[in-house]
mmCIF file of C-alpha atoms and ligand atoms in Angstrom:
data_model
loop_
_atom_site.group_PDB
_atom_site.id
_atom_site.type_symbol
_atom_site.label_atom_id
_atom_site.label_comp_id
_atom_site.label_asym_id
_atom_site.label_seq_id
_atom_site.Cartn_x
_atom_site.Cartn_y
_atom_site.Cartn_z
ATOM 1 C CA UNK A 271 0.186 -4.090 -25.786
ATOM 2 C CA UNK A 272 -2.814 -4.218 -28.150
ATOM 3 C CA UNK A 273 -5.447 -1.244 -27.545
ATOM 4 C CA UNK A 274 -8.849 -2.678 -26.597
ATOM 5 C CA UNK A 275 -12.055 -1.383 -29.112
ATOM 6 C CA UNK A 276 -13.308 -0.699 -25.738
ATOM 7 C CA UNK A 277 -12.303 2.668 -24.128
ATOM 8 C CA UNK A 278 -13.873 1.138 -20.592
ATOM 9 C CA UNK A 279 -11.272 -1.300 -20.328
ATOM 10 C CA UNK A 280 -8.016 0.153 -21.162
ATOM 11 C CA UNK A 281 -6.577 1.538 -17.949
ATOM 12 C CA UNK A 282 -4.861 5.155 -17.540
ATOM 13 C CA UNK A 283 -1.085 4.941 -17.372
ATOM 14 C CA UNK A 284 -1.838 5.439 -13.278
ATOM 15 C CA UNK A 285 -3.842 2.469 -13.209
ATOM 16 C CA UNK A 286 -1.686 0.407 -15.096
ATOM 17 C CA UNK A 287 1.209 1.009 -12.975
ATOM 18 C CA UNK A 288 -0.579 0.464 -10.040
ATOM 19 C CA UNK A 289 -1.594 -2.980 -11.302
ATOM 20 C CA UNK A 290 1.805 -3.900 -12.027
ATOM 21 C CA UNK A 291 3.148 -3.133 -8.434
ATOM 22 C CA UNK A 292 1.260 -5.889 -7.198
ATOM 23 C CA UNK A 293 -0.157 -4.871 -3.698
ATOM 24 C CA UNK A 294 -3.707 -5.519 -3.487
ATOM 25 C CA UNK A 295 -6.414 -2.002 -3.819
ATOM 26 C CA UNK A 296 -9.038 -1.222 -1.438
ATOM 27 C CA UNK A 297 -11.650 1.020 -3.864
ATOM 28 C CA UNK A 298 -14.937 2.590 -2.401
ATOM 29 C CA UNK A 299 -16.219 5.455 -0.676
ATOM 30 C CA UNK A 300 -14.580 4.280 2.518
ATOM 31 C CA UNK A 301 -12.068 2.397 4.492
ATOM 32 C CA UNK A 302 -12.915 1.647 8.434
ATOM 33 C CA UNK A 303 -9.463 1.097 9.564
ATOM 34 C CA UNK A 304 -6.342 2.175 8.157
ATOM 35 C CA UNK A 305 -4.463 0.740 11.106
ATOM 36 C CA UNK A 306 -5.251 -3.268 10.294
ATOM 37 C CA UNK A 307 -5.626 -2.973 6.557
ATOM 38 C CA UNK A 308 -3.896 -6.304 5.109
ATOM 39 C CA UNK A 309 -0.850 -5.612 3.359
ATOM 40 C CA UNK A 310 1.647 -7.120 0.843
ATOM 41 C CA UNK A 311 4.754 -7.507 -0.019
ATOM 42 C CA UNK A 312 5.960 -4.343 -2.056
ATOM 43 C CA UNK A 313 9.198 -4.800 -3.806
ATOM 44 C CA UNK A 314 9.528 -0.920 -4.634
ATOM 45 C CA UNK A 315 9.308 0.147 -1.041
ATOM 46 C CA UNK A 316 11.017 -2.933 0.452
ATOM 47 C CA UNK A 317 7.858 -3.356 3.017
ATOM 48 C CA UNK A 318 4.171 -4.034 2.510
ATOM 49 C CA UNK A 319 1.482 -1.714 1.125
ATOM 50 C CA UNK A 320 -1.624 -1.443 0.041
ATOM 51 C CA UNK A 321 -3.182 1.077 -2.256
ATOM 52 C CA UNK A 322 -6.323 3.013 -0.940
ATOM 53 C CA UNK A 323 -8.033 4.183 -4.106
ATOM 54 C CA UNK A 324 -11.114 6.160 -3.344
ATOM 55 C CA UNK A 325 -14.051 6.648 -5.999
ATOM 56 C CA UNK A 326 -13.430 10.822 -4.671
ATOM 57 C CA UNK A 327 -10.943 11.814 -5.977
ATOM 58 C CA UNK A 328 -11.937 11.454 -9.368
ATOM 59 C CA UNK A 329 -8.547 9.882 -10.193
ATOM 60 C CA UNK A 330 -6.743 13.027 -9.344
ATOM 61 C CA UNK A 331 -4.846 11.787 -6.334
ATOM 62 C CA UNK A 332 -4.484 8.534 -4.992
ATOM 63 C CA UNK A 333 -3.222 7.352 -1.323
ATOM 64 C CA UNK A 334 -1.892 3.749 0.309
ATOM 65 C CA UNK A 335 -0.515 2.283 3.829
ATOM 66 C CA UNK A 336 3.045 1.199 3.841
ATOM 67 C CA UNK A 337 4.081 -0.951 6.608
ATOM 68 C CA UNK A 338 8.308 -1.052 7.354
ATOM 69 C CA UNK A 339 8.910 -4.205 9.552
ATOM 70 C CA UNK A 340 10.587 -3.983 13.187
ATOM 71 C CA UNK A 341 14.015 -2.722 12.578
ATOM 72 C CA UNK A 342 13.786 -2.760 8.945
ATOM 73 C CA UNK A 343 14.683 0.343 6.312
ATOM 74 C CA UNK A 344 12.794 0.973 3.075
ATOM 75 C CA UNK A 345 14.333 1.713 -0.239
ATOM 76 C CA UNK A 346 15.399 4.830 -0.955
ATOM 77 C CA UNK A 347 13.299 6.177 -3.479
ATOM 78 C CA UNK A 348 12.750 9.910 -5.481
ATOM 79 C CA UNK A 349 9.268 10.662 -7.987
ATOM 80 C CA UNK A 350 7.896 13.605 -9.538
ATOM 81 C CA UNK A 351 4.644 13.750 -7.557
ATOM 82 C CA UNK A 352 4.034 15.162 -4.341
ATOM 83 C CA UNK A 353 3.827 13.121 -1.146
ATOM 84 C CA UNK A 354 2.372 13.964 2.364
ATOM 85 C CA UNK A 355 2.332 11.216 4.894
ATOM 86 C CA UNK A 356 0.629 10.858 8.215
ATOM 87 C CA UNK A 357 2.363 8.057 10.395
ATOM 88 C CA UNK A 358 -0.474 5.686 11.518
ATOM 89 C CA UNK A 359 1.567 4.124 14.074
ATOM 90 C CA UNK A 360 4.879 3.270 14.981
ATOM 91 C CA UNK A 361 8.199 5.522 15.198
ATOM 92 C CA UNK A 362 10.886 6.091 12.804
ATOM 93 C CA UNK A 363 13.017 8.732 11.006
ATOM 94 C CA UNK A 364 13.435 9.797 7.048
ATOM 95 C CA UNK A 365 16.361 10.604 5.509
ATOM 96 C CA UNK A 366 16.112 13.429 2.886
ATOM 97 C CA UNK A 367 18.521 14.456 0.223
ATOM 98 C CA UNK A 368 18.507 15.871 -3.121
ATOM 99 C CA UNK A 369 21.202 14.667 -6.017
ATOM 100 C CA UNK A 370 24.541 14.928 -4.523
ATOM 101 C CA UNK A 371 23.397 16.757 -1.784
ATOM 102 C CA UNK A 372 23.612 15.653 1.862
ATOM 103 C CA UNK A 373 21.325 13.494 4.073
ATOM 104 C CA UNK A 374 18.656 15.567 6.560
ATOM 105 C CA UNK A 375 17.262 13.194 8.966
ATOM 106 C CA UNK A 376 14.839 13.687 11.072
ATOM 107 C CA UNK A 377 12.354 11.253 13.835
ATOM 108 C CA UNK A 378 8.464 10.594 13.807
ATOM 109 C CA UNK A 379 6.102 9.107 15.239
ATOM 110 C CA UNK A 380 2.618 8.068 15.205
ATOM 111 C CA UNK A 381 0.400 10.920 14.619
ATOM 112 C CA UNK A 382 3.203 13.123 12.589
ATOM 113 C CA UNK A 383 2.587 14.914 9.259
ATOM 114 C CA UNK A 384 5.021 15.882 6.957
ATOM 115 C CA UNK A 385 5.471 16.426 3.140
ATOM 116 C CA UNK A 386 8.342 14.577 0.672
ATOM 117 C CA UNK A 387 9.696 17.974 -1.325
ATOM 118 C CA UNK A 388 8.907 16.887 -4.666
ATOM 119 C CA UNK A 389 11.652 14.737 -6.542
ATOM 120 C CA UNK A 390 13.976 14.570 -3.539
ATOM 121 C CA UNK A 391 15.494 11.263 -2.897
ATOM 122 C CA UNK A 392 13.612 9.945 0.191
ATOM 123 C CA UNK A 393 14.346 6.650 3.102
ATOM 124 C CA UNK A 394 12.301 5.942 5.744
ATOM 125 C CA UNK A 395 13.697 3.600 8.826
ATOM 126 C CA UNK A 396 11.477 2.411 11.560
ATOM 127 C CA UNK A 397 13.436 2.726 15.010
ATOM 128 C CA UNK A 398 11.722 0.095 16.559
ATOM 129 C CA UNK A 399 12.984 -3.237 16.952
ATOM 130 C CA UNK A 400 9.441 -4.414 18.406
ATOM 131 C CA UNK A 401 6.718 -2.436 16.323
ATOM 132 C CA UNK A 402 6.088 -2.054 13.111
ATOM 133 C CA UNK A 403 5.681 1.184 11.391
ATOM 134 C CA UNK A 404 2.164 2.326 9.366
ATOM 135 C CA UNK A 405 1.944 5.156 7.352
ATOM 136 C CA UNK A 406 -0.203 6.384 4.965
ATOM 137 C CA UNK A 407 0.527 8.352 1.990
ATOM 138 C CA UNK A 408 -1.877 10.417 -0.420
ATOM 139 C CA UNK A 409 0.145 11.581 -3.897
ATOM 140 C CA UNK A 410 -0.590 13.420 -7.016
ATOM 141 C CA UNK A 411 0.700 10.165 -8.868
ATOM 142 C CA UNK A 412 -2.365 9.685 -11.017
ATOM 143 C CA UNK A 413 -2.294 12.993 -12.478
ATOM 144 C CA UNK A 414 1.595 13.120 -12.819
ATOM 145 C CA UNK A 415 1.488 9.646 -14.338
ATOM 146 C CA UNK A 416 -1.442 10.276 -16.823
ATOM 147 C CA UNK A 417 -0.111 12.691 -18.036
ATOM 148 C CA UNK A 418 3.778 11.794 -18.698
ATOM 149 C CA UNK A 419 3.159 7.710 -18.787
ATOM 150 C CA UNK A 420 6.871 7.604 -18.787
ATOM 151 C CA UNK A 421 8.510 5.892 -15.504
ATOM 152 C CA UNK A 422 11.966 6.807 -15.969
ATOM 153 C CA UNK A 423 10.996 10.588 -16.357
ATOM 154 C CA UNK A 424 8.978 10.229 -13.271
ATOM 155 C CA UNK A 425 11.320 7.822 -11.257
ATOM 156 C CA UNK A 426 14.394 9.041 -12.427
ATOM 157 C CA UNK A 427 14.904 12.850 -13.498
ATOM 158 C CA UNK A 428 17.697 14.530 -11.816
ATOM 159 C CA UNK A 429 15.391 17.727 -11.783
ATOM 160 C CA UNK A 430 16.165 19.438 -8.458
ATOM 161 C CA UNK A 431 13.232 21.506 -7.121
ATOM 162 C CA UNK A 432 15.462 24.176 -5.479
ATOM 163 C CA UNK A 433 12.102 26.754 -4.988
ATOM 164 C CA UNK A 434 10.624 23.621 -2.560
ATOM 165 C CA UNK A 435 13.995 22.208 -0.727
ATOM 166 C CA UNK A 436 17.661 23.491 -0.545
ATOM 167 C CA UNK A 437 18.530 21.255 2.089
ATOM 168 C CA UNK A 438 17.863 23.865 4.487
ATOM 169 C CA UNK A 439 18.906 22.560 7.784
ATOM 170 C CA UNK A 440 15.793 23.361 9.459
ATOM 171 C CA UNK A 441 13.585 22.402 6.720
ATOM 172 C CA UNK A 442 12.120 19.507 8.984
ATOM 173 C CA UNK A 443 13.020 21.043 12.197
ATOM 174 C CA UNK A 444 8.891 21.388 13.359
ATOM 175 C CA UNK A 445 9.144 25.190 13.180
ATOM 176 C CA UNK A 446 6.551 27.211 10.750
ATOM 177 C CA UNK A 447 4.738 30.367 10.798
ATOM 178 C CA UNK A 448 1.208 31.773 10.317
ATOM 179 C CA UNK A 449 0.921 32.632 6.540
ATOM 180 C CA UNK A 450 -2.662 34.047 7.582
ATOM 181 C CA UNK A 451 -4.845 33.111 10.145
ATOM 182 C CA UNK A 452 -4.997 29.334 10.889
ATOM 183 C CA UNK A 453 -2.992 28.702 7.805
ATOM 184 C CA UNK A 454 0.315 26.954 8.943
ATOM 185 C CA UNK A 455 3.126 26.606 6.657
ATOM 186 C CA UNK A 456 5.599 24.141 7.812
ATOM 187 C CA UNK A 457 7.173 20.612 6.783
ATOM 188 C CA UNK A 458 7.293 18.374 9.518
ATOM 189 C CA UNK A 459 3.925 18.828 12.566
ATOM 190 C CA UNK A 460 5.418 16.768 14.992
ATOM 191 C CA UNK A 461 2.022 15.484 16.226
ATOM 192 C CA UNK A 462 -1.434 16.280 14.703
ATOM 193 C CA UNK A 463 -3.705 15.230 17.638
ATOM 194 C CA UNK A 464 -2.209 17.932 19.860
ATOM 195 C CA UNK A 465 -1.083 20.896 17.630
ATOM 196 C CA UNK A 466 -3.002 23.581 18.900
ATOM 197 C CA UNK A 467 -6.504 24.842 16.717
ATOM 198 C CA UNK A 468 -8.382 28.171 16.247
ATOM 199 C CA UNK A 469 -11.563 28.822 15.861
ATOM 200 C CA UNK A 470 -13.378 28.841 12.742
ATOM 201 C CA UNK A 471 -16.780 30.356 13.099
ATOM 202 C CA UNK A 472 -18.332 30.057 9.753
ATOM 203 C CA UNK A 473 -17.858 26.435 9.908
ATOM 204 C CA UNK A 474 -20.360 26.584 12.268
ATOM 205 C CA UNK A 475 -20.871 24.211 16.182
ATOM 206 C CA UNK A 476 -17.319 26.397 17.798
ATOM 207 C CA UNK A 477 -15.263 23.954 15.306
ATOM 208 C CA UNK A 478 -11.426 24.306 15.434
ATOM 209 C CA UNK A 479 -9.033 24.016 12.413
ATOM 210 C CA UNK A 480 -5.758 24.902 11.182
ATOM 211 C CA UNK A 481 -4.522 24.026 7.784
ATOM 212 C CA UNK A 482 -0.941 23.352 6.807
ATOM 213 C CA UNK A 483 1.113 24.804 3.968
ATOM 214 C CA UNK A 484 3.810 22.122 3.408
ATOM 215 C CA UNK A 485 7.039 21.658 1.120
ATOM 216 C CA UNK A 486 5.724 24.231 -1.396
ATOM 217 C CA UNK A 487 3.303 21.593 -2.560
ATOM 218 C CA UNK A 488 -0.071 22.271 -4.587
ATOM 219 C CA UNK A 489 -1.879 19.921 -1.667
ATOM 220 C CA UNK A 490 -2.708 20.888 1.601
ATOM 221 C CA UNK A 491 -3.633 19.915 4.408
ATOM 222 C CA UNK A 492 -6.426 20.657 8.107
ATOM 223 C CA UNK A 493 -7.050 19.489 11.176
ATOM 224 C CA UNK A 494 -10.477 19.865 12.624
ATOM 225 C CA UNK A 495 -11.915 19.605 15.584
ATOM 226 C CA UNK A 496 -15.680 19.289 17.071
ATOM 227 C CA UNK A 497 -17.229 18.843 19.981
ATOM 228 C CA UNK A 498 -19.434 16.354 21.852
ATOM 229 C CA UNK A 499 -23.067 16.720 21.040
ATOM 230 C CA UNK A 500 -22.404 19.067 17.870
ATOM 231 C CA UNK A 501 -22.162 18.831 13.874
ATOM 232 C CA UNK A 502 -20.231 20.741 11.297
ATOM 233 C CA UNK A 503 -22.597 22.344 8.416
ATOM 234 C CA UNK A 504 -22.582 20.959 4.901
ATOM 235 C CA UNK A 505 -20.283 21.811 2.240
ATOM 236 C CA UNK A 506 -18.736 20.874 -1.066
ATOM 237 C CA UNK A 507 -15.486 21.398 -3.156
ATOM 238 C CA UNK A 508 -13.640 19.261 -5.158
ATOM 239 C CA UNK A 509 -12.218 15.616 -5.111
ATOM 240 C CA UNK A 510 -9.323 14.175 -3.541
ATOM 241 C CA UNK A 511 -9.990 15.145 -0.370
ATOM 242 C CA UNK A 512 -8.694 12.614 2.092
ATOM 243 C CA UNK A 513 -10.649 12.679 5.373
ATOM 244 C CA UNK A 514 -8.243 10.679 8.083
ATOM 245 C CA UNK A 515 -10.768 10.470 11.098
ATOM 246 C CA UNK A 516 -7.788 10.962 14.563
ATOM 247 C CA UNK A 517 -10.035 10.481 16.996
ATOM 248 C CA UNK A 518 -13.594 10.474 18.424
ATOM 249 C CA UNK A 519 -16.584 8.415 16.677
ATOM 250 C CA UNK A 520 -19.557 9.760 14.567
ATOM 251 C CA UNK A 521 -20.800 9.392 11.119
ATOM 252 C CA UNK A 522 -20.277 11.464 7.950
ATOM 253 C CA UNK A 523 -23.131 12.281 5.269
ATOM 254 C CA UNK A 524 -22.024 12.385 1.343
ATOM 255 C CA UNK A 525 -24.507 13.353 -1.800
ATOM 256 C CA UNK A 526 -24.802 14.856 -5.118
ATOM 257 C CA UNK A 527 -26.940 17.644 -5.385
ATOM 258 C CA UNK A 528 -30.782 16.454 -5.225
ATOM 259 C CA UNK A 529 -29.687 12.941 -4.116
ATOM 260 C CA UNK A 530 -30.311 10.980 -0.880
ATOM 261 C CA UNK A 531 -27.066 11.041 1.291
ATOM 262 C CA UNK A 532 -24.662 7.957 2.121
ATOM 263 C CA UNK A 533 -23.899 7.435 5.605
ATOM 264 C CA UNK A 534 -20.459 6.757 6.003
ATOM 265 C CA UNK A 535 -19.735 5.714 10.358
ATOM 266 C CA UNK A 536 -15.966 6.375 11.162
ATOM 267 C CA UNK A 537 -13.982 6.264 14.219
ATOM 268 C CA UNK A 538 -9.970 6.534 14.894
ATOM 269 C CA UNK A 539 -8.196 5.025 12.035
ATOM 270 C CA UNK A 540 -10.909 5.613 9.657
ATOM 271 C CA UNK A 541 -10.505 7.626 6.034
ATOM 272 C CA UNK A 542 -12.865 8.265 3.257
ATOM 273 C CA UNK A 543 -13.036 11.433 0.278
ATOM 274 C CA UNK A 544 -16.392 13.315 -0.150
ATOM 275 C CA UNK A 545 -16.754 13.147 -4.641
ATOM 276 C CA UNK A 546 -16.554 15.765 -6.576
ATOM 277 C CA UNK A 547 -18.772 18.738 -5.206
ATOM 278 C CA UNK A 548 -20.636 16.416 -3.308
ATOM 279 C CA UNK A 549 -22.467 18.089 -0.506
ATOM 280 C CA UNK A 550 -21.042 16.227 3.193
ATOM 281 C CA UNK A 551 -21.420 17.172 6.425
ATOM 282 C CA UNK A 552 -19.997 15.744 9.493
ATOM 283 C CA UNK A 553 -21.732 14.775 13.356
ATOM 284 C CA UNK A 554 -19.980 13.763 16.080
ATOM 285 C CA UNK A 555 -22.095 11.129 17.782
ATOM 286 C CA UNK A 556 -19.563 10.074 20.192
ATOM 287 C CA UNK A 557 -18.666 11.185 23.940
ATOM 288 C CA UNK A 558 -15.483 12.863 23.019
ATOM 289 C CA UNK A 559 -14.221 15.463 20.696
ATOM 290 C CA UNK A 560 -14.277 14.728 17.066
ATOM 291 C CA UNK A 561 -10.867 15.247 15.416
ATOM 292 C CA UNK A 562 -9.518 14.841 11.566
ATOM 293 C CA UNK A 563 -6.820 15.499 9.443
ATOM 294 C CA UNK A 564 -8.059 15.755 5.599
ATOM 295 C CA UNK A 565 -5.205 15.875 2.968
ATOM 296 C CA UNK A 566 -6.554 17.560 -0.328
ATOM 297 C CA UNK A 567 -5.818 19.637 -3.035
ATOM 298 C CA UNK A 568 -6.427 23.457 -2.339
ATOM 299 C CA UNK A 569 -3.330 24.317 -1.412
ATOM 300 C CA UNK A 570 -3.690 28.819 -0.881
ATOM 301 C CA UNK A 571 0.107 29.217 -1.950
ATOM 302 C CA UNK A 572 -0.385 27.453 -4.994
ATOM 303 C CA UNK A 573 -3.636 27.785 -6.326
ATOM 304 C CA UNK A 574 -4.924 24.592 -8.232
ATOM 305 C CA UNK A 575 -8.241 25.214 -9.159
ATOM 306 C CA UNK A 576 -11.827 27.613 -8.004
ATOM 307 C CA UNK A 577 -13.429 24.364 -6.879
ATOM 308 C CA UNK A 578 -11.667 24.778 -3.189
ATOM 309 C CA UNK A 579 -13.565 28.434 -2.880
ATOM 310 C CA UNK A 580 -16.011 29.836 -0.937
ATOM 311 C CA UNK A 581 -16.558 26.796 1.395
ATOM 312 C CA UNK A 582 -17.758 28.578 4.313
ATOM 313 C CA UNK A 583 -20.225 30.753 2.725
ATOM 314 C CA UNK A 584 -23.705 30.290 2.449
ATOM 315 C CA UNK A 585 -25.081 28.588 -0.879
ATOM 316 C CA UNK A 586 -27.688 31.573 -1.047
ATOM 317 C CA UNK A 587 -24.904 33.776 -1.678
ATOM 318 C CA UNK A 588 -23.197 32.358 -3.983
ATOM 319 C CA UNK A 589 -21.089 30.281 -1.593
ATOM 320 C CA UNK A 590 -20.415 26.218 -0.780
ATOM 321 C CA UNK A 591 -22.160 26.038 2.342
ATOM 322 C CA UNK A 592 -25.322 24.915 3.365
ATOM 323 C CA UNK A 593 -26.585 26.997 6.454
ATOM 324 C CA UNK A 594 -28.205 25.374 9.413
ATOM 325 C CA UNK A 595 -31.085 27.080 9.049
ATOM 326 C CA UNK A 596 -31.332 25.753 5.071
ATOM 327 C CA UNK A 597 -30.660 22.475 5.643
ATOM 328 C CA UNK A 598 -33.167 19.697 5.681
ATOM 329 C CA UNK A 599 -34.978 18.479 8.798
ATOM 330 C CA UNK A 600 -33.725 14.987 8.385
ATOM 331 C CA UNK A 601 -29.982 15.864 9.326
ATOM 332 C CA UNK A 602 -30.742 17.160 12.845
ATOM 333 C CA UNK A 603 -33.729 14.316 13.147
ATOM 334 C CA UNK A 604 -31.147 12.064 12.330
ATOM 335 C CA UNK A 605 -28.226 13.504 14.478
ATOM 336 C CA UNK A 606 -30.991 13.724 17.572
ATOM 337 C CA UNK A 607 -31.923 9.850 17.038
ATOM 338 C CA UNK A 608 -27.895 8.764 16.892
ATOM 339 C CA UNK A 609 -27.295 11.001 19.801
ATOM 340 C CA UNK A 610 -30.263 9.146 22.006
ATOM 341 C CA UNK A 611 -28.352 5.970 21.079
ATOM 342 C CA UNK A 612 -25.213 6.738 22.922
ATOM 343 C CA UNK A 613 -27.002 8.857 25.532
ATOM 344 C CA UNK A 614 -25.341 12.154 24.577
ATOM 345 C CA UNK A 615 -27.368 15.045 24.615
ATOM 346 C CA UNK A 616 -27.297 17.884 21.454
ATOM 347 C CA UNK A 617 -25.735 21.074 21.694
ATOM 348 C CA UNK A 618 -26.575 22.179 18.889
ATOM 349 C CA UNK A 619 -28.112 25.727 18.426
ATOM 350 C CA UNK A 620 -31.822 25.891 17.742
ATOM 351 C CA UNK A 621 -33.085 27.038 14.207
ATOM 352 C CA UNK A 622 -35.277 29.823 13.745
ATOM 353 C CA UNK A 623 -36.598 28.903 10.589
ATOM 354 C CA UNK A 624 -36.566 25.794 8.072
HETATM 355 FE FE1 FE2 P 1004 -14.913 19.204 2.961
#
């Protein structure tokens, strides 16, 4: 292929490859509904995709929705980037096996989280004859990719990972244990919107969270949880954090430093990925508990990077947070005025100063 004089147009090896497995890409900051995103036929998968390519992550990770038909079985497939998925709707099971090895199967449903163990061979089966399956699936791809750009090492290396999957035979069982508090390490959460949360006071408005350790992988993943009438504080780390919105309604804000904020609205369904230590900060405007499930790099077991540090502690220290009492007026003006809309009243703490 000839090389353009034009650095701006020649894609990354990532890019290129996701050209060529012609399912459309959604790009932006945001995506309302993951659940009725159009897909197409995808010959690799043997069901329909789309790729979600979000302007965060800075081309470090990359995600897309896969839809398997009623009844229907996708091809089996192994790849030398990591792979959580969150099943959007639908129920099904995996079968996962490593070269030579034998099969572990084992059932999901909508609202289950669990991690591919990097290079095993991989099949997913929807157990519906009725309903389709959705998932979505965020992957390290674009790094991997960019910096290999060779297919058959990444699609077909025999490599077996034995420090992230021996075929244990509870590997996907749902069992786990605390590594520290709320940090979770486990391969299979049977159901995010009900797996129990702890508090996390620095966070600030009696938020929940837990985060998830899974399949030995550098990403990671949370749940959290707020309530009606309150809003998280800022804060800012790095890309490729992909913000799946499970429930409740309310609005995000994203901006650089010094920069007027983008309003991003979300409900169920809903993902989008804060850039690059952009400050965000989310509100629950609705009249239920606001619940999401971000999958990201900053995994605590395997350290990536210092940009995933210090994000509950205050900016004036030295941290990544923006304290209530620091922030400007606007945000709570703002969060008072969306509030009125619905009726809901604040419960936010007063500020002593501003
Ligand atoms: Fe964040």
């Amino acid at each position: 292929m000839p090389i353009s004089n034009d650095p701006a147009t020649v894609l990354t090896a990532y890019q290129a490859w996701q050209k060529a497995e012609g399912i459309p890409v959604i790009r932006g900051f945001y995506v309302e509904d993951l659940r009725t995103v159009e897909v197409q036929p995808w010959a690799r998968k043997g069901g329909r995709g789309v790729f979600i390519d979000m302007e965060g992550t800075g081309g470090t990770n990359d995600s897309y929705v896969c839809e398997i038909p009623p009844g229907g079985t996708l091809e089996p497939q192994r790849h030398l980037y990591e792979e959580v998925i969150y099943v959007l709707k639908g129920r099904g099971a995996t079968a996962v096996w490593t070269e030579g090895g034998s099969k572990l199967t084992f059932e999901w449903q909508a609202g289950s989280l669990f991690a591919i163990p990097l290079n095993s061979w991989h099949q997913h089966f929807n157990a519906s004859g009725t309903e389709a399956v959705r998932y979505y699936g965020v992957t390290t791809a674009p790094l991997v990719m960019n910096l290999f750009h060779n297919h058959d090492f990444i699609f077909n290396n025999p490599f077996v990972f034995r420090d992230r999957f021996s075929e244990e035979a509870d590997f996907f069982s749902g069992r786990g244990t605390f590594l520290a508090s709320r940090i979770w390490e486990a391969n299979f959460i049977p159901d995010v919107n009900t797996f129990q949360l702890l508090e996390w006071k620095e966070r600030g408005a009696g938020g929940r969270n837990i985060m998830f350790e899974l399949a030995n992988n550098t990403m990671i993943a949370h749940i959290s949880e707020f309530s009606v009438g309150t809003y998280k504080k800022a804060h800012r780390h790095g890309p490729g954090a992909h913000v799946i919105i499970l429930g409740g309604k309310g609005y995000s804000l994203l901006w650089p430093e010094g920069a007027k904020p983008t309003k991003v609205d979300w409900h169920a369904g809903s993902v989008f990925v804060p850039p690059d230590f952009w400050w965000h900060q989310h509100f629950n405007a609705g009249a239920t508990p606001a619940r999401y499930l971000a999958i990201r790099w900053g995994s605590v077991k395997h350290k990536l990077d210092e940009k995933h540090s210090k994000l509950d502690q205050d900016r004036e220290k030295g941290g990544n947070q923006i304290e209530y009492e620091n922030e400007d007026p606007a945000v709570r003006a703002l969060f008072e005025s969306e509030l009125a809309k619905e009726g809901i009243q604040s419960r936010m703490p007063a500020v002593s100063s501003r």
